[in-house]
N, C-alpha and C. Protein backbone atom coordinates (compact mmCIF):
# COMPACT_ATOMS: atom_id res chain seq x y z
N GLU A 1 20.90 -11.18 -12.91
CA GLU A 1 21.75 -10.51 -13.86
C GLU A 1 20.94 -10.11 -15.09
N SER A 2 21.10 -8.90 -15.51
CA SER A 2 20.34 -8.40 -16.65
C SER A 2 21.17 -8.38 -17.93
N GLY A 3 22.48 -8.47 -17.80
CA GLY A 3 23.33 -8.35 -18.97
C GLY A 3 23.60 -6.91 -19.36
N LYS A 4 23.00 -5.98 -18.64
CA LYS A 4 23.17 -4.55 -18.92
C LYS A 4 24.30 -4.00 -18.05
N PRO A 5 25.06 -3.02 -18.56
CA PRO A 5 26.10 -2.41 -17.73
C PRO A 5 25.45 -1.58 -16.61
N GLU A 6 26.19 -1.37 -15.53
CA GLU A 6 25.67 -0.59 -14.40
C GLU A 6 25.21 0.79 -14.83
N SER A 7 25.87 1.37 -15.80
CA SER A 7 25.53 2.72 -16.25
C SER A 7 24.14 2.79 -16.89
N PHE A 8 23.58 1.64 -17.24
CA PHE A 8 22.25 1.58 -17.84
C PHE A 8 21.17 1.95 -16.81
N PHE A 9 21.45 1.64 -15.54
CA PHE A 9 20.48 1.81 -14.47
C PHE A 9 20.69 3.13 -13.73
N SER A 10 19.60 3.69 -13.24
CA SER A 10 19.69 4.90 -12.44
C SER A 10 18.58 4.88 -11.40
N TYR A 11 18.60 5.83 -10.52
CA TYR A 11 17.57 5.92 -9.49
C TYR A 11 17.34 7.38 -9.14
N VAL A 12 16.22 7.62 -8.51
CA VAL A 12 15.88 8.95 -8.02
C VAL A 12 15.42 8.76 -6.57
N VAL A 13 15.98 9.54 -5.67
CA VAL A 13 15.59 9.48 -4.27
C VAL A 13 14.39 10.39 -4.07
N LEU A 14 13.38 9.89 -3.35
CA LEU A 14 12.22 10.71 -3.06
C LEU A 14 11.65 10.37 -1.70
N ASP A 15 10.88 11.28 -1.17
CA ASP A 15 10.18 11.10 0.10
C ASP A 15 8.69 11.00 -0.22
N LEU A 16 8.14 9.81 -0.11
CA LEU A 16 6.73 9.61 -0.45
C LEU A 16 5.78 10.39 0.45
N ALA A 17 6.25 10.86 1.58
CA ALA A 17 5.41 11.64 2.49
C ALA A 17 5.45 13.13 2.18
N ASN A 18 6.22 13.52 1.17
CA ASN A 18 6.38 14.92 0.83
C ASN A 18 5.94 15.15 -0.61
N TYR A 19 4.85 15.89 -0.79
CA TYR A 19 4.28 16.12 -2.12
C TYR A 19 5.30 16.71 -3.09
N GLN A 20 6.04 17.71 -2.66
CA GLN A 20 7.02 18.35 -3.54
C GLN A 20 8.11 17.37 -3.96
N SER A 21 8.54 16.51 -3.05
CA SER A 21 9.55 15.51 -3.37
C SER A 21 9.04 14.53 -4.43
N VAL A 22 7.79 14.11 -4.29
CA VAL A 22 7.20 13.19 -5.26
C VAL A 22 7.10 13.86 -6.63
N MET A 23 6.66 15.11 -6.65
CA MET A 23 6.54 15.84 -7.92
C MET A 23 7.91 16.04 -8.57
N GLN A 24 8.92 16.36 -7.77
CA GLN A 24 10.28 16.53 -8.30
C GLN A 24 10.82 15.22 -8.86
N ALA A 25 10.51 14.12 -8.19
CA ALA A 25 10.96 12.81 -8.67
C ALA A 25 10.31 12.48 -10.01
N ALA A 26 9.03 12.80 -10.16
CA ALA A 26 8.34 12.55 -11.43
C ALA A 26 9.01 13.32 -12.56
N VAL A 27 9.40 14.55 -12.29
CA VAL A 27 10.09 15.37 -13.31
C VAL A 27 11.47 14.79 -13.59
N ALA A 28 12.18 14.34 -12.55
CA ALA A 28 13.55 13.86 -12.70
C ALA A 28 13.65 12.50 -13.41
N LEU A 29 12.63 11.69 -13.28
CA LEU A 29 12.68 10.37 -13.93
C LEU A 29 12.62 10.53 -15.45
N PRO A 30 13.34 9.69 -16.17
CA PRO A 30 13.38 9.82 -17.63
C PRO A 30 12.10 9.30 -18.29
N ALA A 31 11.89 9.71 -19.51
CA ALA A 31 10.78 9.18 -20.31
C ALA A 31 11.14 7.76 -20.74
N GLY A 32 10.14 6.99 -21.09
CA GLY A 32 10.37 5.63 -21.58
C GLY A 32 10.60 4.62 -20.48
N LEU A 33 10.02 4.84 -19.30
CA LEU A 33 10.17 3.87 -18.20
C LEU A 33 9.40 2.60 -18.57
N ASP A 34 10.11 1.52 -18.75
CA ASP A 34 9.40 0.29 -19.13
C ASP A 34 9.09 -0.60 -17.94
N ARG A 35 9.69 -0.33 -16.79
CA ARG A 35 9.41 -1.08 -15.57
C ARG A 35 9.39 -0.10 -14.40
N VAL A 36 8.34 -0.17 -13.59
CA VAL A 36 8.24 0.65 -12.39
C VAL A 36 7.79 -0.26 -11.26
N CYS A 37 8.55 -0.29 -10.18
CA CYS A 37 8.19 -1.09 -9.01
C CYS A 37 7.93 -0.13 -7.86
N LEU A 38 6.71 -0.13 -7.37
CA LEU A 38 6.28 0.75 -6.28
C LEU A 38 6.26 -0.09 -5.00
N ASN A 39 7.37 -0.05 -4.27
CA ASN A 39 7.54 -0.94 -3.13
C ASN A 39 8.02 -0.15 -1.93
N ALA A 40 7.12 0.51 -1.27
CA ALA A 40 7.45 1.20 -0.03
C ALA A 40 6.21 1.17 0.84
N GLY A 41 6.42 1.15 2.10
CA GLY A 41 5.29 1.15 3.02
C GLY A 41 5.72 0.60 4.34
N GLY A 42 4.84 0.62 5.24
CA GLY A 42 5.10 0.12 6.57
C GLY A 42 3.92 0.44 7.47
N ALA A 43 4.01 -0.05 8.66
CA ALA A 43 2.95 0.17 9.63
C ALA A 43 3.41 1.24 10.61
N TYR A 44 2.89 2.45 10.44
CA TYR A 44 3.31 3.59 11.25
C TYR A 44 2.11 4.14 12.02
N ALA A 45 2.31 4.38 13.28
CA ALA A 45 1.24 4.96 14.11
C ALA A 45 1.09 6.44 13.82
N GLY A 46 -0.08 6.96 14.10
CA GLY A 46 -0.31 8.39 14.05
C GLY A 46 -0.84 8.91 12.73
N MET A 47 -0.99 10.23 12.72
CA MET A 47 -1.58 10.92 11.57
C MET A 47 -0.55 11.84 10.92
N HIS A 48 -0.63 11.96 9.61
CA HIS A 48 0.20 12.88 8.84
C HIS A 48 -0.46 14.25 8.87
N GLU A 49 0.31 15.29 8.59
CA GLU A 49 -0.23 16.65 8.60
C GLU A 49 -1.34 16.85 7.57
N LEU A 50 -1.44 15.97 6.57
CA LEU A 50 -2.51 16.06 5.58
C LEU A 50 -3.85 15.52 6.08
N GLY A 51 -3.85 14.94 7.29
CA GLY A 51 -5.09 14.42 7.85
C GLY A 51 -5.36 12.97 7.45
N ILE A 52 -4.32 12.28 6.99
CA ILE A 52 -4.46 10.86 6.69
C ILE A 52 -3.45 10.10 7.53
N THR A 53 -3.66 8.80 7.66
CA THR A 53 -2.78 8.02 8.52
C THR A 53 -1.37 7.95 7.93
N ASN A 54 -0.37 7.93 8.82
CA ASN A 54 1.01 7.77 8.38
C ASN A 54 1.21 6.47 7.62
N THR A 55 0.44 5.46 7.96
CA THR A 55 0.55 4.18 7.26
C THR A 55 0.08 4.29 5.82
N TYR A 56 -0.88 5.16 5.54
CA TYR A 56 -1.41 5.30 4.19
C TYR A 56 -0.55 6.21 3.31
N ILE A 57 0.30 7.02 3.89
CA ILE A 57 1.11 7.99 3.14
C ILE A 57 1.90 7.36 1.99
N PRO A 58 2.61 6.23 2.17
CA PRO A 58 3.35 5.68 1.03
C PRO A 58 2.43 5.30 -0.15
N THR A 59 1.24 4.83 0.13
CA THR A 59 0.29 4.49 -0.93
C THR A 59 -0.11 5.75 -1.70
N LEU A 60 -0.39 6.82 -0.97
CA LEU A 60 -0.74 8.08 -1.62
C LEU A 60 0.43 8.59 -2.45
N GLY A 61 1.65 8.52 -1.91
CA GLY A 61 2.83 8.95 -2.65
C GLY A 61 3.01 8.17 -3.94
N HIS A 62 2.79 6.85 -3.88
CA HIS A 62 2.88 6.02 -5.09
C HIS A 62 1.83 6.44 -6.11
N ALA A 63 0.63 6.68 -5.65
CA ALA A 63 -0.46 7.07 -6.56
C ALA A 63 -0.14 8.40 -7.25
N ILE A 64 0.34 9.37 -6.47
CA ILE A 64 0.68 10.68 -7.05
C ILE A 64 1.82 10.53 -8.05
N LEU A 65 2.84 9.76 -7.69
CA LEU A 65 3.98 9.56 -8.59
C LEU A 65 3.52 8.93 -9.90
N LEU A 66 2.75 7.86 -9.81
CA LEU A 66 2.31 7.18 -11.03
C LEU A 66 1.40 8.08 -11.87
N ASP A 67 0.49 8.78 -11.23
CA ASP A 67 -0.37 9.71 -11.96
C ASP A 67 0.46 10.74 -12.73
N GLN A 68 1.48 11.27 -12.09
CA GLN A 68 2.32 12.27 -12.75
C GLN A 68 3.11 11.66 -13.91
N LEU A 69 3.65 10.47 -13.70
CA LEU A 69 4.40 9.81 -14.77
C LEU A 69 3.51 9.52 -15.97
N LEU A 70 2.27 9.12 -15.72
CA LEU A 70 1.33 8.87 -16.81
C LEU A 70 0.96 10.18 -17.51
N GLU A 71 0.70 11.21 -16.72
CA GLU A 71 0.34 12.50 -17.30
C GLU A 71 1.48 13.07 -18.15
N MET A 72 2.71 12.85 -17.72
CA MET A 72 3.88 13.34 -18.45
C MET A 72 4.27 12.42 -19.61
N LYS A 73 3.50 11.35 -19.78
CA LYS A 73 3.74 10.38 -20.86
C LYS A 73 5.13 9.75 -20.76
N LYS A 74 5.56 9.50 -19.53
CA LYS A 74 6.87 8.89 -19.31
C LYS A 74 6.79 7.37 -19.26
N ILE A 75 5.58 6.84 -19.26
CA ILE A 75 5.38 5.39 -19.24
C ILE A 75 4.75 4.98 -20.56
N PRO A 76 5.50 4.30 -21.42
CA PRO A 76 4.98 3.96 -22.75
C PRO A 76 4.08 2.73 -22.74
N ASP A 77 3.35 2.53 -23.82
CA ASP A 77 2.57 1.31 -23.99
C ASP A 77 3.50 0.11 -23.83
N GLY A 78 2.97 -0.93 -23.21
CA GLY A 78 3.75 -2.14 -23.00
C GLY A 78 4.57 -2.15 -21.73
N ALA A 79 4.65 -1.02 -21.02
CA ALA A 79 5.40 -0.96 -19.77
C ALA A 79 4.71 -1.81 -18.70
N ARG A 80 5.46 -2.12 -17.67
CA ARG A 80 4.92 -2.91 -16.56
C ARG A 80 5.11 -2.14 -15.26
N ILE A 81 4.03 -2.07 -14.50
CA ILE A 81 4.05 -1.39 -13.20
C ILE A 81 3.65 -2.40 -12.15
N ALA A 82 4.47 -2.54 -11.13
CA ALA A 82 4.17 -3.46 -10.03
C ALA A 82 3.98 -2.67 -8.75
N TYR A 83 2.79 -2.78 -8.19
CA TYR A 83 2.52 -2.20 -6.87
C TYR A 83 2.64 -3.34 -5.87
N VAL A 84 3.53 -3.19 -4.90
CA VAL A 84 3.74 -4.24 -3.92
C VAL A 84 2.72 -4.07 -2.80
N SER A 85 1.81 -5.01 -2.72
CA SER A 85 0.75 -5.00 -1.73
C SER A 85 1.21 -5.85 -0.54
N SER A 86 0.33 -6.65 0.02
CA SER A 86 0.69 -7.46 1.17
C SER A 86 -0.29 -8.62 1.35
N GLU A 87 0.20 -9.68 1.95
CA GLU A 87 -0.65 -10.82 2.28
C GLU A 87 -1.72 -10.44 3.30
N VAL A 88 -1.46 -9.41 4.11
CA VAL A 88 -2.42 -9.08 5.16
C VAL A 88 -3.70 -8.44 4.62
N THR A 89 -3.76 -8.19 3.31
CA THR A 89 -5.00 -7.66 2.74
C THR A 89 -6.04 -8.75 2.57
N ARG A 90 -5.61 -9.98 2.73
CA ARG A 90 -6.54 -11.11 2.60
C ARG A 90 -6.60 -11.83 3.95
N PRO A 91 -7.75 -12.34 4.32
CA PRO A 91 -7.85 -13.03 5.60
C PRO A 91 -7.29 -14.46 5.52
N ILE A 92 -5.97 -14.56 5.34
CA ILE A 92 -5.36 -15.89 5.25
C ILE A 92 -5.07 -16.43 6.64
N TRP A 93 -5.07 -17.70 6.75
CA TRP A 93 -4.94 -18.39 8.03
C TRP A 93 -3.70 -17.96 8.82
N ALA A 94 -2.56 -17.84 8.16
CA ALA A 94 -1.31 -17.55 8.85
C ALA A 94 -1.30 -16.19 9.54
N LEU A 95 -2.12 -15.26 9.09
CA LEU A 95 -2.08 -13.92 9.66
C LEU A 95 -3.33 -13.54 10.44
N THR A 96 -4.35 -14.38 10.45
CA THR A 96 -5.60 -13.97 11.08
C THR A 96 -5.46 -13.73 12.57
N GLY A 97 -4.58 -14.42 13.24
CA GLY A 97 -4.40 -14.21 14.68
C GLY A 97 -3.88 -12.83 15.01
N ALA A 98 -3.24 -12.18 14.06
CA ALA A 98 -2.67 -10.86 14.30
C ALA A 98 -3.64 -9.73 13.98
N LEU A 99 -4.67 -10.02 13.20
CA LEU A 99 -5.60 -8.97 12.81
C LEU A 99 -6.65 -8.73 13.89
N PRO A 100 -7.12 -7.50 14.04
CA PRO A 100 -8.13 -7.20 15.06
C PRO A 100 -9.39 -8.01 14.86
N GLY A 101 -9.92 -8.52 15.96
CA GLY A 101 -11.21 -9.20 15.91
C GLY A 101 -11.16 -10.63 15.43
N HIS A 102 -9.99 -11.13 15.06
CA HIS A 102 -9.90 -12.50 14.58
C HIS A 102 -9.45 -13.42 15.70
N GLY A 103 -10.06 -14.57 15.77
CA GLY A 103 -9.61 -15.62 16.66
C GLY A 103 -10.05 -15.50 18.11
N ARG A 104 -11.01 -14.65 18.42
CA ARG A 104 -11.48 -14.55 19.79
C ARG A 104 -12.99 -14.76 19.82
N ILE A 105 -13.42 -15.54 20.75
CA ILE A 105 -14.85 -15.79 20.90
C ILE A 105 -15.45 -14.68 21.76
N GLY A 106 -16.61 -14.20 21.37
CA GLY A 106 -17.29 -13.17 22.15
C GLY A 106 -16.98 -11.76 21.68
N CYS A 107 -16.08 -11.61 20.74
CA CYS A 107 -15.78 -10.29 20.19
C CYS A 107 -16.38 -10.19 18.80
N TRP A 108 -16.20 -9.07 18.17
CA TRP A 108 -16.70 -8.88 16.82
C TRP A 108 -15.77 -9.58 15.86
N SER A 109 -15.98 -10.85 15.63
CA SER A 109 -15.04 -11.65 14.87
C SER A 109 -14.89 -11.20 13.43
N ASN A 110 -15.84 -10.43 12.93
CA ASN A 110 -15.69 -9.93 11.55
C ASN A 110 -15.43 -8.42 11.54
N PHE A 111 -14.85 -7.91 12.61
CA PHE A 111 -14.61 -6.47 12.74
C PHE A 111 -13.86 -5.90 11.54
N CYS A 112 -12.78 -6.56 11.15
CA CYS A 112 -11.95 -6.02 10.06
C CYS A 112 -12.77 -5.88 8.79
N LEU A 113 -13.42 -6.94 8.42
CA LEU A 113 -14.11 -6.93 7.14
C LEU A 113 -15.34 -6.04 7.16
N SER A 114 -16.10 -6.06 8.24
CA SER A 114 -17.33 -5.28 8.25
C SER A 114 -17.10 -3.80 8.52
N SER A 115 -16.13 -3.47 9.34
CA SER A 115 -15.95 -2.08 9.74
C SER A 115 -14.95 -1.30 8.90
N PHE A 116 -14.03 -1.99 8.27
CA PHE A 116 -12.99 -1.28 7.55
C PHE A 116 -12.97 -1.55 6.05
N TRP A 117 -13.27 -2.73 5.61
CA TRP A 117 -12.95 -3.12 4.25
C TRP A 117 -14.10 -2.99 3.28
N GLY A 118 -15.19 -2.37 3.67
CA GLY A 118 -16.28 -2.17 2.74
C GLY A 118 -16.04 -0.94 1.87
N GLU A 119 -16.64 -0.91 0.70
CA GLU A 119 -16.40 0.22 -0.20
C GLU A 119 -16.89 1.53 0.40
N LYS A 120 -17.84 1.49 1.32
CA LYS A 120 -18.35 2.71 1.94
C LYS A 120 -17.39 3.25 2.99
N ASN A 121 -16.35 2.48 3.34
CA ASN A 121 -15.45 2.87 4.42
C ASN A 121 -14.07 3.29 3.94
N VAL A 122 -13.90 3.57 2.64
CA VAL A 122 -12.57 3.91 2.13
C VAL A 122 -12.04 5.17 2.81
N GLU A 123 -12.86 6.20 2.95
CA GLU A 123 -12.37 7.42 3.60
C GLU A 123 -11.95 7.14 5.04
N ASP A 124 -12.70 6.30 5.73
CA ASP A 124 -12.37 5.94 7.10
C ASP A 124 -11.02 5.24 7.17
N VAL A 125 -10.75 4.38 6.22
CA VAL A 125 -9.49 3.65 6.17
C VAL A 125 -8.32 4.62 6.07
N ILE A 126 -8.50 5.66 5.28
CA ILE A 126 -7.42 6.60 5.01
C ILE A 126 -7.27 7.63 6.12
N THR A 127 -8.35 8.03 6.75
CA THR A 127 -8.31 9.17 7.68
C THR A 127 -8.48 8.81 9.15
N ARG A 128 -8.74 7.57 9.49
CA ARG A 128 -8.97 7.20 10.89
C ARG A 128 -7.75 6.48 11.46
N ASP A 129 -7.17 7.05 12.48
CA ASP A 129 -6.01 6.44 13.14
C ASP A 129 -6.50 5.40 14.14
N VAL A 130 -6.22 4.14 13.83
CA VAL A 130 -6.60 3.07 14.76
C VAL A 130 -5.36 2.42 15.35
N SER A 131 -4.27 3.20 15.47
CA SER A 131 -3.06 2.62 16.04
C SER A 131 -3.28 2.21 17.49
N GLY A 132 -4.34 2.74 18.11
CA GLY A 132 -4.74 2.27 19.42
C GLY A 132 -5.62 1.03 19.29
N CYS A 133 -5.72 0.50 18.14
CA CYS A 133 -6.37 -0.71 17.67
C CYS A 133 -7.72 -0.43 17.06
N GLY A 134 -8.62 0.19 17.78
CA GLY A 134 -9.93 0.41 17.20
C GLY A 134 -10.86 -0.77 17.35
N ASP A 135 -10.31 -1.92 17.68
CA ASP A 135 -11.12 -3.11 17.89
C ASP A 135 -11.87 -2.93 19.21
N PRO A 136 -13.18 -3.09 19.20
CA PRO A 136 -13.94 -2.90 20.44
C PRO A 136 -13.42 -3.74 21.60
N CYS A 137 -12.85 -4.89 21.30
CA CYS A 137 -12.30 -5.74 22.36
C CYS A 137 -11.09 -5.08 23.02
N CYS A 138 -10.34 -4.29 22.24
CA CYS A 138 -9.12 -3.69 22.78
C CYS A 138 -9.44 -2.60 23.79
N ILE A 139 -10.63 -2.07 23.74
CA ILE A 139 -11.02 -1.08 24.74
C ILE A 139 -10.93 -1.71 26.12
N ARG A 140 -11.20 -2.99 26.18
CA ARG A 140 -11.10 -3.72 27.44
C ARG A 140 -9.70 -4.30 27.65
N GLY A 141 -8.75 -3.98 26.73
CA GLY A 141 -7.37 -4.43 26.90
C GLY A 141 -7.10 -5.86 26.53
N HIS A 142 -7.89 -6.44 25.64
CA HIS A 142 -7.73 -7.85 25.32
C HIS A 142 -6.98 -8.12 24.01
N CYS A 143 -6.25 -7.18 23.47
CA CYS A 143 -5.52 -7.50 22.25
C CYS A 143 -4.11 -6.92 22.30
N LEU A 144 -3.29 -7.40 21.42
CA LEU A 144 -1.92 -6.94 21.33
C LEU A 144 -1.87 -5.57 20.67
N PRO A 145 -1.00 -4.67 21.11
CA PRO A 145 -0.97 -3.31 20.59
C PRO A 145 -0.74 -3.20 19.08
N PHE A 146 0.00 -4.15 18.49
CA PHE A 146 0.29 -4.02 17.07
C PHE A 146 -0.90 -4.35 16.18
N ARG A 147 -1.97 -4.88 16.73
CA ARG A 147 -3.12 -5.25 15.89
C ARG A 147 -3.72 -4.06 15.16
N GLY A 148 -3.87 -2.94 15.83
CA GLY A 148 -4.46 -1.77 15.19
C GLY A 148 -3.59 -1.23 14.07
N ILE A 149 -2.28 -1.17 14.32
CA ILE A 149 -1.38 -0.69 13.28
C ILE A 149 -1.38 -1.66 12.10
N LEU A 150 -1.40 -2.95 12.37
CA LEU A 150 -1.45 -3.94 11.30
C LEU A 150 -2.75 -3.79 10.50
N GLN A 151 -3.84 -3.47 11.19
CA GLN A 151 -5.11 -3.24 10.50
C GLN A 151 -4.99 -2.05 9.54
N GLN A 152 -4.38 -0.96 10.01
CA GLN A 152 -4.19 0.20 9.15
C GLN A 152 -3.32 -0.15 7.96
N TYR A 153 -2.27 -0.92 8.18
CA TYR A 153 -1.38 -1.33 7.10
C TYR A 153 -2.15 -2.16 6.07
N ALA A 154 -2.90 -3.14 6.55
CA ALA A 154 -3.68 -4.00 5.64
C ALA A 154 -4.70 -3.18 4.86
N SER A 155 -5.38 -2.29 5.54
CA SER A 155 -6.39 -1.48 4.87
C SER A 155 -5.76 -0.54 3.85
N GLY A 156 -4.63 0.07 4.20
CA GLY A 156 -3.94 0.95 3.27
C GLY A 156 -3.46 0.22 2.03
N LYS A 157 -2.93 -0.98 2.21
CA LYS A 157 -2.48 -1.78 1.06
C LYS A 157 -3.66 -2.22 0.21
N LEU A 158 -4.79 -2.52 0.85
CA LEU A 158 -5.98 -2.91 0.10
C LEU A 158 -6.50 -1.75 -0.74
N VAL A 159 -6.56 -0.56 -0.16
CA VAL A 159 -6.99 0.62 -0.92
C VAL A 159 -6.02 0.85 -2.08
N GLY A 160 -4.72 0.68 -1.84
CA GLY A 160 -3.74 0.81 -2.91
C GLY A 160 -3.98 -0.19 -4.03
N SER A 161 -4.27 -1.43 -3.67
CA SER A 161 -4.54 -2.45 -4.69
C SER A 161 -5.77 -2.10 -5.51
N LEU A 162 -6.80 -1.58 -4.86
CA LEU A 162 -8.00 -1.16 -5.58
C LEU A 162 -7.69 0.01 -6.52
N TYR A 163 -6.91 0.95 -6.04
CA TYR A 163 -6.53 2.10 -6.87
C TYR A 163 -5.76 1.65 -8.11
N PHE A 164 -4.76 0.80 -7.92
CA PHE A 164 -3.95 0.37 -9.05
C PHE A 164 -4.72 -0.55 -9.99
N ALA A 165 -5.74 -1.23 -9.48
CA ALA A 165 -6.63 -1.99 -10.37
C ALA A 165 -7.38 -1.02 -11.30
N GLN A 166 -7.79 0.11 -10.76
CA GLN A 166 -8.46 1.13 -11.58
C GLN A 166 -7.49 1.72 -12.61
N VAL A 167 -6.24 1.96 -12.19
CA VAL A 167 -5.23 2.45 -13.13
C VAL A 167 -5.09 1.46 -14.29
N ALA A 168 -5.10 0.17 -13.99
CA ALA A 168 -4.99 -0.85 -15.05
C ALA A 168 -6.17 -0.76 -16.02
N LYS A 169 -7.37 -0.56 -15.49
CA LYS A 169 -8.55 -0.45 -16.35
C LYS A 169 -8.48 0.77 -17.25
N GLU A 170 -7.96 1.87 -16.72
CA GLU A 170 -7.88 3.11 -17.48
C GLU A 170 -6.73 3.15 -18.47
N ASN A 171 -5.77 2.24 -18.31
CA ASN A 171 -4.58 2.20 -19.17
C ASN A 171 -4.37 0.78 -19.69
N PRO A 172 -5.23 0.30 -20.58
CA PRO A 172 -5.17 -1.09 -21.01
C PRO A 172 -3.89 -1.46 -21.77
N ASN A 173 -3.14 -0.49 -22.23
CA ASN A 173 -1.90 -0.79 -22.96
C ASN A 173 -0.68 -0.88 -22.06
N ILE A 174 -0.91 -0.73 -20.75
CA ILE A 174 0.16 -0.85 -19.75
C ILE A 174 -0.23 -1.98 -18.82
N LYS A 175 0.71 -2.84 -18.49
CA LYS A 175 0.46 -3.93 -17.55
C LYS A 175 0.65 -3.41 -16.12
N VAL A 176 -0.40 -3.48 -15.34
CA VAL A 176 -0.33 -3.01 -13.94
C VAL A 176 -0.64 -4.20 -13.05
N TYR A 177 0.25 -4.49 -12.13
CA TYR A 177 0.11 -5.63 -11.23
C TYR A 177 0.07 -5.16 -9.78
N SER A 178 -0.75 -5.79 -8.99
CA SER A 178 -0.71 -5.63 -7.55
C SER A 178 -0.26 -6.98 -7.02
N ILE A 179 0.92 -7.01 -6.45
CA ILE A 179 1.52 -8.29 -6.06
C ILE A 179 1.82 -8.29 -4.57
N SER A 180 2.00 -9.48 -4.03
CA SER A 180 2.41 -9.61 -2.65
C SER A 180 3.75 -10.32 -2.61
N PRO A 181 4.65 -9.81 -1.78
CA PRO A 181 5.93 -10.51 -1.66
C PRO A 181 5.77 -11.81 -0.88
N GLY A 182 4.61 -12.02 -0.30
CA GLY A 182 4.37 -13.23 0.49
C GLY A 182 4.71 -13.01 1.94
N ALA A 183 4.23 -13.87 2.76
CA ALA A 183 4.54 -13.82 4.19
C ALA A 183 5.79 -14.65 4.41
N VAL A 184 6.90 -14.00 4.67
CA VAL A 184 8.18 -14.69 4.82
C VAL A 184 8.64 -14.52 6.25
N ALA A 185 8.85 -15.66 6.92
CA ALA A 185 9.29 -15.60 8.30
C ALA A 185 10.73 -15.10 8.41
N ASP A 186 11.60 -15.56 7.54
CA ASP A 186 13.00 -15.16 7.59
C ASP A 186 13.55 -15.16 6.18
N ALA A 187 13.82 -14.00 5.64
CA ALA A 187 14.29 -13.88 4.27
C ALA A 187 15.70 -14.44 4.09
N LYS A 188 16.43 -14.65 5.17
CA LYS A 188 17.80 -15.15 5.07
C LYS A 188 17.87 -16.67 4.94
N ARG A 189 16.78 -17.33 5.26
CA ARG A 189 16.76 -18.79 5.12
C ARG A 189 16.72 -19.18 3.66
N SER A 190 17.38 -20.26 3.34
CA SER A 190 17.36 -20.70 1.94
C SER A 190 16.38 -21.83 1.73
């Protein structure tokens, strides 16, 4: 509960995969935004017409939206921006079995980190569709199909986190956070 009447709050519908929609949303949003939560994304197979992975599109849409809001001076000093990242951007124990190349002997056990997550591979992360996995072991059929899409999702969220870290450096009077909602097995459990 915020103590504010419902009329205090508003929203703008936008399609993060559509440049014009994102630009229109930036224009439609009011000046003086003191809180912005960028929470959209998912693991989608295939490529977008722009030549980047469908999984990376929400991150790009968020970046364009925030850039426009900053350029239009709609985000004042002291505002807070939260980019919702993911636990899968880190090699944590609970998720390593799902990531390509993790947990198998005889395969490239560091495939994710060495092939995708280096600073020299950012363009590859954005433009290479590995929904067929991309893990050399999967060529022989030894992995679950969702591993490649999960890899794209993790890589896209990692690139987003790096981007928003740069936004924070360039805008020291605005608080910019890259947060993870955590790995939750069932949100309905109390």
